[in-house]
């Protein structure tokens, strides 16, 4: 099993551009999460999903959108990138019986 | 907001036990306490979890108070590789049982 895979690893965006951060897991986990981590800070929950077709907002959802059309994939969309969205983004998944498994992160810089 | 409170930083001498506290005074009866750690900028790694009994695995021990309002993660013989940020979270919140929110964690520095 590859676990949780995030792509890309690094990205630089210009203000106003859009992009999609990809996250896929091969563990058949129902629950998936997106977090952001600003330098020197803890993780903030952006969005999460309890299964295909179901998503919900976390602590800091503004400026982001998500979809969950399959169990495996949970992409995070930035429509109009802003410098405040410069951060490291982590995707995670779990089942009812397992703890969170994290990906290796996507480092995004908006200039 | 996260439902746990942890000291921002702690130091520990190499080879000694590291005891990391966590307060979760609003925990409900069916909520578990989970501990994760994050080394450098990697994705957080699961360490241990518990409901009300003390737990031990190959990485650490978890001591939960009888009233469940606080817990302590114990690394019995800390090494330099244990230097990391340690997060204590409860699985679920008062409002929703499925979101999992992290606080700022405790930055543990193990010194030679």
Coordinates of N, CA and C in Angstrom, one line a residue:
Chain A
X1 N 0.8 -1.2 0.0 CA 0.0 0.0 0.0 C 0.9 1.2 0.0
X2 N 0.5 2.2 -0.8 CA 1.2 3.5 -0.9 C 0.8 4.4 0.3
X3 N -0.4 4.2 0.9 CA -0.9 5.0 1.9 C -1.6 6.2 1.4
X4 N -1.2 7.4 1.9 CA -1.8 8.7 1.4 C -0.8 9.4 0.5
X5 N -1.2 9.7 -0.7 CA -0.3 10.3 -1.7 C -0.8 11.7 -2.1
X6 N 0.1 12.6 -1.9 CA -0.2 14.0 -2.3 C 0.6 14.5 -3.4
X7 N 0.0 15.2 -4.4 CA 0.7 15.8 -5.5 C 0.2 17.2 -5.7
X8 N 1.0 18.2 -6.1 CA 2.4 18.1 -6.2 C 3.1 18.2 -4.9
X9 N 4.4 18.0 -4.8 CA 5.1 18.3 -3.5 C 5.4 19.7 -3.3
X10 N 5.6 20.5 -4.3 CA 5.9 21.9 -4.3 C 5.2 22.6 -5.4
X11 N 4.8 23.9 -5.1 CA 4.1 24.7 -6.2 C 4.2 26.1 -5.8
X12 N 4.5 26.9 -6.8 CA 4.5 28.4 -6.7 C 3.4 28.9 -7.5
X13 N 2.5 29.7 -7.0 CA 1.4 30.3 -7.7 C 1.5 31.8 -7.6
X14 N 1.0 32.5 -8.7 CA 0.8 33.9 -8.6 C -0.5 34.3 -8.0
X15 N -0.6 35.4 -7.4 CA -1.9 35.9 -6.9 C -3.0 35.8 -7.9
X16 N -4.1 35.2 -7.5 CA -5.2 35.2 -8.5 C -5.3 33.9 -9.3
X17 N -4.2 33.1 -9.3 CA -4.3 31.9 -10.0 C -5.0 30.8 -9.3
X18 N -5.4 29.8 -9.9 CA -6.1 28.7 -9.3 C -5.3 27.4 -9.4
X19 N -5.6 26.4 -8.5 CA -4.9 25.1 -8.7 C -5.7 24.1 -7.8
X20 N -5.4 22.9 -8.1 CA -6.0 21.8 -7.3 C -4.9 21.0 -6.7
X21 N -4.9 20.8 -5.4 CA -4.0 19.9 -4.7 C -4.7 18.5 -4.7
X22 N -3.9 17.5 -5.1 CA -4.5 16.2 -5.2 C -4.1 15.3 -4.0
X23 N -5.1 14.5 -3.6 CA -4.8 13.6 -2.5 C -5.6 12.3 -2.8
X24 N -4.8 11.2 -2.7 CA -5.5 9.9 -3.0 C -5.0 8.9 -1.9
X25 N -5.8 8.0 -1.5 CA -5.4 6.9 -0.5 C -5.9 5.6 -1.0
X26 N -5.1 4.6 -0.7 CA -5.4 3.2 -1.2 C -5.8 2.3 -0.1
X27 N -6.2 2.8 1.0 CA -6.5 2.0 2.2 C -8.0 1.8 2.4
X28 N -8.8 2.3 1.5 CA -10.3 2.2 1.6 C -10.9 2.9 2.8
X29 N -10.2 4.0 3.2 CA -10.7 4.7 4.3 C -11.9 5.6 4.0
X30 N -12.9 5.6 4.9 CA -14.0 6.5 4.6 C -13.7 8.0 4.9
X31 N -12.9 8.3 5.9 CA -12.8 9.6 6.4 C -11.5 10.2 5.7
X32 N -11.6 11.4 5.2 CA -10.4 12.1 4.7 C -10.5 13.6 5.1
X33 N -9.3 14.1 5.3 CA -9.1 15.5 5.9 C -8.1 16.3 5.1
X34 N -8.3 17.6 5.1 CA -7.3 18.5 4.6 C -6.9 19.5 5.7
X35 N -5.6 19.6 6.0 CA -5.1 20.6 7.0 C -4.1 21.5 6.3
X36 N -3.9 22.7 6.9 CA -2.9 23.6 6.5 C -2.0 23.9 7.7
X37 N -0.7 24.1 7.4 CA 0.2 24.4 8.5 C 1.1 25.5 8.1
X38 N 0.9 26.7 8.8 CA 1.7 27.8 8.6 C 3.0 27.7 9.3
X39 N 4.1 28.4 8.9 CA 5.4 28.2 9.5 C 5.3 28.4 11.1
X40 N 5.9 27.4 11.8 CA 6.0 27.5 13.2 C 4.6 27.3 14.0
X41 N 3.6 26.9 13.2 CA 2.3 26.8 13.8 C 1.8 25.3 13.8
X42 N 0.7 25.1 14.4 CA 0.0 23.8 14.4 C -0.8 23.6 13.1
X43 N -1.5 22.5 13.1 CA -2.3 22.2 11.9 C -3.7 22.8 12.1
X44 N -4.2 23.3 11.0 CA -5.6 23.8 11.0 C -6.4 23.0 10.0
X45 N -7.6 22.6 10.5 CA -8.5 21.8 9.6 C -9.2 22.7 8.6
X46 N -9.1 22.3 7.3 CA -9.8 23.1 6.3 C -11.1 22.5 6.0
X47 N -11.1 21.3 5.5 CA -12.3 20.5 5.1 C -12.1 19.1 5.5
X48 N -13.2 18.4 5.6 CA -13.1 16.9 5.8 C -14.3 16.2 5.1
X49 N -14.2 14.9 5.0 CA -15.2 14.1 4.3 C -15.4 12.8 5.1
X50 N -16.6 12.4 5.3 CA -16.9 11.2 6.0 C -17.2 10.0 5.0
X51 N -17.2 10.3 3.7 CA -17.5 9.3 2.7 C -17.7 10.0 1.4
X52 N -17.8 9.2 0.3 CA -18.0 9.7 -1.0 C -19.3 10.5 -1.1
X53 N -19.2 11.7 -1.6 CA -20.3 12.6 -1.8 C -20.7 13.4 -0.6
X54 N -19.9 13.3 0.5 CA -20.2 14.1 1.7 C -18.9 14.8 2.2
X55 N -19.1 16.1 2.3 CA -18.0 17.0 2.8 C -18.5 18.0 3.8
X56 N -17.6 18.5 4.6 CA -18.0 19.4 5.6 C -16.8 20.4 5.9
X57 N -17.2 21.6 6.4 CA -16.2 22.6 6.7 C -15.5 22.3 8.0
X58 N -14.2 22.7 8.0 CA -13.4 22.6 9.3 C -13.3 24.0 9.9
X59 N -12.1 24.3 10.4 CA -11.9 25.6 11.1 C -11.6 26.7 10.1
X60 N -11.0 26.5 9.0 CA -10.5 27.6 8.1 C -10.9 27.3 6.6
X61 N -12.2 27.2 6.3 CA -12.5 26.7 4.9 C -12.5 27.8 3.9
X62 N -12.5 29.1 4.3 CA -12.6 30.2 3.3 C -11.5 30.2 2.3
X63 N -11.9 30.3 1.0 CA -10.9 30.3 0.0 C -10.6 29.0 -0.6
X64 N -11.2 28.0 -0.1 CA -11.0 26.6 -0.6 C -12.3 25.9 -0.9
X65 N -12.2 24.9 -1.8 CA -13.3 24.0 -2.1 C -12.8 22.6 -2.2
X66 N -13.7 21.6 -1.9 CA -13.4 20.2 -2.0 C -14.5 19.5 -2.6
X67 N -14.2 18.3 -3.1 CA -15.2 17.3 -3.6 C -14.7 15.9 -3.2
X68 N -15.7 15.0 -3.2 CA -15.3 13.6 -2.8 C -16.2 12.7 -3.7
X69 N -15.8 12.5 -4.9 CA -16.6 11.7 -5.9 C -16.3 10.3 -5.7
X70 N -15.1 9.9 -5.2 CA -14.8 8.5 -5.0 C -14.2 8.4 -3.5
X71 N -14.2 7.1 -3.1 CA -13.6 6.9 -1.7 C -12.1 7.2 -1.7
X72 N -11.4 7.0 -2.8 CA -10.0 7.2 -2.9 C -9.5 8.6 -2.9
X73 N -10.2 9.5 -3.6 CA -9.7 10.8 -3.9 C -10.4 12.0 -3.2
X74 N -9.6 12.9 -2.8 CA -10.2 14.1 -2.0 C -9.4 15.3 -2.4
X75 N -9.7 15.9 -3.6 CA -8.9 17.1 -4.1 C -9.3 18.3 -3.4
X76 N -8.4 19.2 -3.2 CA -8.6 20.6 -2.6 C -8.3 21.6 -3.6
X77 N -9.3 22.5 -3.8 CA -9.3 23.5 -4.9 C -9.1 24.9 -4.3
X78 N -8.1 25.6 -4.9 CA -7.9 27.0 -4.6 C -8.3 27.8 -5.8
X79 N -9.3 28.6 -5.7 CA -9.8 29.3 -6.9 C -9.1 30.6 -7.2
X80 N -8.9 31.4 -6.2 CA -8.2 32.7 -6.4 C -7.1 32.8 -5.3
X81 N -5.9 32.3 -5.7 CA -4.8 32.2 -4.7 C -4.5 33.6 -4.1
X82 N -4.2 33.6 -2.8 CA -3.8 34.8 -2.1 C -2.6 34.5 -1.3
X83 N -1.8 35.5 -1.0 CA -0.5 35.3 -0.2 C -0.8 34.6 1.1
X84 N -2.0 34.8 1.7 CA -2.3 34.2 3.0 C -2.5 32.7 2.9
X85 N -2.6 32.2 1.7 CA -2.7 30.8 1.5 C -1.3 30.1 1.3
X86 N -0.3 30.8 1.4 CA 1.1 30.3 1.5 C 1.2 29.4 2.7
X87 N 1.4 28.1 2.5 CA 1.4 27.2 3.7 C 1.8 25.8 3.2
X88 N 1.9 24.9 4.1 CA 2.1 23.5 3.8 C 0.7 22.8 4.0
X89 N 0.3 22.1 3.0 CA -1.0 21.4 3.1 C -0.8 19.9 3.3
X90 N -1.5 19.4 4.3 CA -1.5 17.9 4.5 C -2.8 17.3 4.3
X91 N -2.8 16.2 3.7 CA -4.0 15.4 3.5 C -3.9 14.2 4.5
X92 N -5.0 13.7 5.0 CA -5.0 12.6 5.9 C -6.2 11.7 5.7
X93 N -6.2 10.5 6.1 CA -7.3 9.6 6.0 C -7.3 8.7 7.2
X94 N -8.5 8.1 7.5 CA -8.6 7.1 8.6 C -9.9 6.3 8.3
X95 N -10.0 5.2 9.0 CA -11.2 4.5 9.1 C -11.8 4.6 10.5
X96 N -12.9 3.9 10.8 CA -13.4 3.9 12.1 C -12.4 3.2 13.1
X97 N -11.6 2.3 12.6 CA -10.8 1.5 13.5 C -9.3 1.9 13.4
X98 N -9.0 2.9 12.7 CA -7.6 3.3 12.6 C -7.3 4.7 12.9
X99 N -6.1 5.1 13.3 CA -5.8 6.5 13.5 C -5.6 7.2 12.1
X100 N -5.4 8.5 12.2 CA -5.1 9.3 11.0 C -3.8 8.8 10.3
X101 N -3.8 8.7 9.0 CA -2.6 8.5 8.2 C -2.4 9.7 7.4
X102 N -1.2 10.3 7.5 CA -1.0 11.6 6.8 C -0.1 11.3 5.5
X103 N -0.3 12.2 4.5 CA 0.6 12.3 3.4 C 1.8 13.1 3.7
X104 N 2.7 13.3 2.8 CA 3.9 14.0 3.0 C 3.8 15.5 2.8
X105 N 2.7 16.0 2.4 CA 2.5 17.4 2.3 C 2.7 18.0 0.9
X106 N 2.1 19.2 0.7 CA 2.3 20.0 -0.5 C 2.7 21.4 0.0
X107 N 3.9 21.8 -0.4 CA 4.4 23.2 0.0 C 4.0 24.2 -1.1
X108 N 3.1 25.1 -0.7 CA 2.5 26.1 -1.6 C 3.0 27.5 -1.3
X109 N 3.5 28.2 -2.3 CA 3.9 29.6 -2.1 C 3.1 30.4 -3.1
X110 N 2.4 31.4 -2.6 CA 1.7 32.4 -3.4 C 2.3 33.7 -3.4
X111 N 2.8 34.2 -4.6 CA 3.5 35.5 -4.6 C 2.8 36.4 -5.6
Chain B
X1 N -12.1 25.8 17.8 CA -10.8 25.7 18.6 C -10.6 24.2 19.0
X2 N -9.3 23.9 19.1 CA -9.0 22.6 19.6 C -9.5 22.4 21.0
X3 N -9.8 21.2 21.4 CA -10.3 21.0 22.7 C -9.3 20.5 23.7
X4 N -8.0 20.7 23.4 CA -6.9 20.3 24.3 C -6.0 21.4 24.5
X5 N -5.3 21.4 25.6 CA -4.3 22.4 26.0 C -3.0 21.7 26.3
X6 N -1.9 22.1 25.7 CA -0.6 21.6 25.9 C 0.5 22.7 26.2
X7 N 1.5 22.4 26.9 CA 2.6 23.4 27.1 C 3.2 23.6 25.7
X8 N 3.7 24.8 25.4 CA 4.2 25.1 24.1 C 5.6 24.4 23.8
X9 N 6.4 24.2 24.9 CA 7.7 23.6 24.7 C 8.1 22.9 26.0
X10 N 9.0 21.9 25.8 CA 9.6 21.2 26.9 C 11.0 20.7 26.4
X11 N 11.9 20.5 27.4 CA 13.2 19.9 27.1 C 13.3 18.6 27.9
X12 N 14.2 17.7 27.4 CA 14.4 16.5 28.1 C 15.8 16.0 27.8
X13 N 16.5 15.4 28.8 CA 17.8 14.9 28.6 C 17.7 13.6 27.9
X14 N 18.7 13.3 27.0 CA 18.7 12.1 26.3 C 18.8 10.9 27.3
X15 N 18.1 9.9 27.1 CA 18.1 8.7 28.0 C 17.1 8.8 29.1
X16 N 16.6 10.0 29.4 CA 15.6 10.1 30.5 C 14.2 10.0 29.9
X17 N 13.3 9.9 30.8 CA 11.9 9.8 30.4 C 11.3 11.2 30.1
X18 N 10.6 11.3 29.0 CA 9.9 12.5 28.7 C 8.4 12.4 29.0
X19 N 7.9 13.3 29.8 CA 6.5 13.2 30.2 C 5.8 14.5 29.7
X20 N 4.9 14.2 28.7 CA 4.3 15.4 28.0 C 2.8 15.4 28.5
X21 N 2.4 16.5 29.1 CA 1.0 16.6 29.6 C 0.0 17.2 28.6
X22 N -1.2 16.8 28.8 CA -2.3 17.4 28.0 C -3.6 17.5 28.8
X23 N -4.2 18.7 28.7 CA -5.5 18.9 29.4 C -6.6 18.8 28.4
X24 N -7.6 18.0 28.7 CA -8.8 17.9 27.8 C -10.0 17.9 28.7
X25 N -10.3 18.9 29.4 CA -11.3 19.0 30.5 C -12.7 18.8 30.0
X26 N -13.0 19.1 28.7 CA -14.3 19.0 28.2 C -14.6 17.7 27.4
X27 N -13.7 16.7 27.6 CA -13.8 15.5 26.9 C -15.1 14.8 27.3
X28 N -15.8 14.2 26.3 CA -17.0 13.4 26.6 C -16.7 12.0 26.7
X29 N -17.7 11.2 27.2 CA -17.5 9.9 27.6 C -17.0 8.9 26.5
X30 N -17.4 9.2 25.2 CA -17.1 8.3 24.2 C -15.9 8.8 23.3
X31 N -15.2 9.8 23.8 CA -14.1 10.4 23.0 C -12.8 9.8 23.4
X32 N -12.0 9.4 22.4 CA -10.7 8.9 22.7 C -9.6 10.0 22.7
X33 N -8.5 9.8 23.4 CA -7.4 10.7 23.4 C -6.4 10.1 22.4
X34 N -5.9 10.9 21.5 CA -4.9 10.4 20.5 C -3.7 11.3 20.6
X35 N -2.5 10.7 20.4 CA -1.3 11.4 20.4 C -0.6 11.2 19.0
X36 N -0.1 12.3 18.5 CA 0.7 12.2 17.2 C 2.0 13.0 17.4
X37 N 2.9 12.8 16.6 CA 4.1 13.7 16.6 C 4.5 14.0 15.2
X38 N 5.2 15.2 15.0 CA 5.6 15.7 13.7 C 7.1 16.0 13.8
X39 N 7.8 15.3 13.0 CA 9.3 15.5 13.0 C 9.6 16.4 11.8
X40 N 10.3 17.5 12.1 CA 10.6 18.5 11.0 C 9.3 18.9 10.3
X41 N 9.2 18.8 9.1 CA 8.1 19.2 8.3 C 7.3 18.1 7.7
X42 N 7.6 16.9 8.2 CA 6.9 15.7 7.7 C 5.5 15.7 8.1
X43 N 4.7 14.8 7.6 CA 3.3 14.6 8.0 C 3.3 14.0 9.4
X44 N 2.4 14.4 10.3 CA 2.3 13.8 11.6 C 2.2 12.3 11.6
X45 N 2.7 11.7 12.7 CA 2.8 10.2 12.8 C 2.0 9.8 14.0
X46 N 1.2 8.8 13.9 CA 0.4 8.3 15.1 C 1.4 7.7 16.1
X47 N 1.1 7.9 17.4 CA 1.9 7.3 18.4 C 1.0 6.3 19.2
X48 N -0.1 6.8 19.8 CA -0.8 5.9 20.7 C -2.2 6.6 21.0
X49 N -3.2 5.8 21.4 CA -4.4 6.4 21.8 C -5.0 5.6 22.9
X50 N -6.0 6.2 23.6 CA -6.7 5.5 24.7 C -8.0 6.1 25.0
X51 N -8.9 5.4 25.7 CA -10.2 5.9 26.2 C -10.2 6.2 27.6
X52 N -9.9 5.2 28.5 CA -9.8 5.5 29.9 C -8.7 4.7 30.6
X53 N -8.3 3.6 30.1 CA -7.3 2.8 30.7 C -5.9 3.3 30.2
X54 N -4.9 3.0 31.0 CA -3.6 3.3 30.5 C -3.2 2.4 29.4
X55 N -2.4 2.9 28.5 CA -2.0 2.1 27.3 C -0.5 2.2 27.1
X56 N 0.0 1.1 26.5 CA 1.5 1.1 26.2 C 1.7 0.4 24.9
X57 N 2.6 0.9 24.1 CA 3.0 0.2 22.9 C 4.5 0.4 22.8
X58 N 5.1 0.0 21.6 CA 6.5 0.0 21.5 C 7.1 1.4 21.5
X59 N 6.3 2.4 21.3 CA 6.8 3.7 21.2 C 6.6 4.5 22.5
X60 N 5.5 4.3 23.2 CA 5.3 5.2 24.3 C 4.2 4.5 25.3
X61 N 4.0 5.2 26.4 CA 2.9 4.9 27.3 C 2.0 6.1 27.4
X62 N 0.7 5.8 27.6 CA -0.3 6.9 27.8 C -1.0 6.7 29.1
X63 N -0.9 7.7 30.0 CA -1.6 7.6 31.3 C -2.7 8.6 31.2
X64 N -4.0 8.1 31.5 CA -5.2 9.0 31.5 C -5.7 9.0 32.9
X65 N -5.9 10.2 33.4 CA -6.4 10.4 34.8 C -7.8 9.7 34.9
X66 N -8.2 9.4 36.1 CA -9.5 8.7 36.4 C -10.6 9.6 35.9
X67 N -10.6 10.9 36.0 CA -11.7 11.7 35.6 C -11.6 12.0 34.1
X68 N -10.5 11.6 33.4 CA -10.3 11.7 32.0 C -10.1 13.1 31.5
X69 N -9.9 14.0 32.5 CA -9.7 15.4 32.1 C -8.3 15.8 31.7
X70 N -7.4 14.9 31.9 CA -6.0 15.1 31.4 C -5.3 13.8 31.2
X71 N -4.2 13.9 30.4 CA -3.4 12.7 30.1 C -1.9 13.0 30.0
X72 N -1.1 12.0 30.1 CA 0.4 12.2 30.0 C 0.9 11.2 29.0
X73 N 1.7 11.7 28.0 CA 2.4 10.8 27.1 C 3.8 10.6 27.7
X74 N 4.2 9.4 27.8 CA 5.5 9.1 28.4 C 6.4 8.4 27.3
X75 N 7.5 9.0 27.0 CA 8.6 8.4 26.2 C 9.6 7.9 27.2
X76 N 9.7 6.6 27.4 CA 10.5 6.1 28.6 C 12.0 6.4 28.5
X77 N 12.6 6.4 27.4 CA 14.0 6.6 27.2 C 14.2 7.5 26.0
X78 N 14.1 8.8 26.2 CA 14.1 9.7 25.0 C 15.4 9.7 24.3
X79 N 15.4 9.7 23.0 CA 16.6 9.8 22.2 C 16.5 11.1 21.4
X80 N 17.6 11.5 20.8 CA 17.6 12.7 20.0 C 16.6 12.7 18.8
X81 N 16.3 11.5 18.3 CA 15.3 11.3 17.3 C 13.9 11.6 17.7
X82 N 13.7 11.7 19.0 CA 12.4 12.0 19.5 C 12.1 13.5 19.6
X83 N 13.1 14.3 19.2 CA 12.8 15.7 19.1 C 11.8 16.0 18.0
X84 N 10.7 16.6 18.4 CA 9.5 16.7 17.5 C 8.5 17.6 18.2
X85 N 7.4 17.9 17.4 CA 6.2 18.5 18.0 C 5.2 17.4 18.3
X86 N 4.7 17.4 19.5 CA 3.8 16.3 19.9 C 2.4 16.9 20.1
X87 N 1.4 16.3 19.4 CA 0.0 16.8 19.4 C -0.9 15.8 20.2
X88 N -1.7 16.3 21.1 CA -2.7 15.6 21.8 C -4.0 16.1 21.2
X89 N -4.9 15.1 20.7 CA -6.2 15.5 20.3 C -7.2 14.6 20.8
X90 N -8.5 15.0 20.8 CA -9.5 14.1 21.1 C -10.3 13.8 19.8
X91 N -10.7 12.6 19.7 CA -11.3 12.2 18.4 C -12.8 12.7 18.5
X92 N -13.1 13.7 17.7 CA -14.4 14.3 17.7 C -14.4 15.5 18.6
X93 N -15.4 16.3 18.5 CA -15.6 17.5 19.3 C -17.0 17.5 19.9
X94 N -17.3 18.5 20.7 CA -18.6 18.6 21.3 C -19.7 18.7 20.2
X95 N -19.3 19.2 19.0 CA -20.3 19.5 18.0 C -20.4 18.4 16.9
X96 N -19.3 17.7 16.7 CA -19.3 16.8 15.6 C -18.3 15.7 15.9
X97 N -18.6 14.5 15.7 CA -17.8 13.4 16.1 C -16.7 13.0 15.1
X98 N -16.7 13.7 13.9 CA -15.8 13.3 12.9 C -14.7 14.3 12.5
X99 N -14.8 15.5 12.9 CA -13.7 16.4 12.5 C -12.6 16.2 13.6
X100 N -11.4 16.3 13.2 CA -10.3 16.1 14.1 C -9.4 17.3 14.1
X101 N -9.4 18.1 15.1 CA -8.7 19.4 15.2 C -7.5 19.3 16.0
X102 N -6.4 19.8 15.5 CA -5.1 19.8 16.3 C -4.9 21.2 16.9
X103 N -4.3 21.2 18.0 CA -3.9 22.5 18.6 C -2.4 22.8 18.2
X104 N -1.7 23.6 19.0 CA -0.4 24.0 18.6 C 0.6 22.9 19.0
X105 N 0.3 22.0 19.9 CA 1.2 21.0 20.3 C 2.3 21.4 21.2
X106 N 3.1 20.5 21.6 CA 4.3 20.7 22.5 C 5.6 20.4 21.7
X107 N 6.4 21.4 21.6 CA 7.7 21.1 20.9 C 8.7 20.6 21.9
X108 N 9.0 19.3 21.8 CA 9.9 18.6 22.7 C 11.3 18.6 22.1
X109 N 12.3 19.1 22.9 CA 13.7 19.1 22.4 C 14.4 18.1 23.4
X110 N 15.0 17.1 22.8 CA 15.8 16.1 23.5 C 17.3 16.6 23.4
X111 N 17.9 16.8 24.5 CA 19.3 17.3 24.5 C 20.3 16.2 24.9
X112 N 21.5 16.3 24.3 CA 22.5 15.3 24.7 C 23.0 15.4 26.1

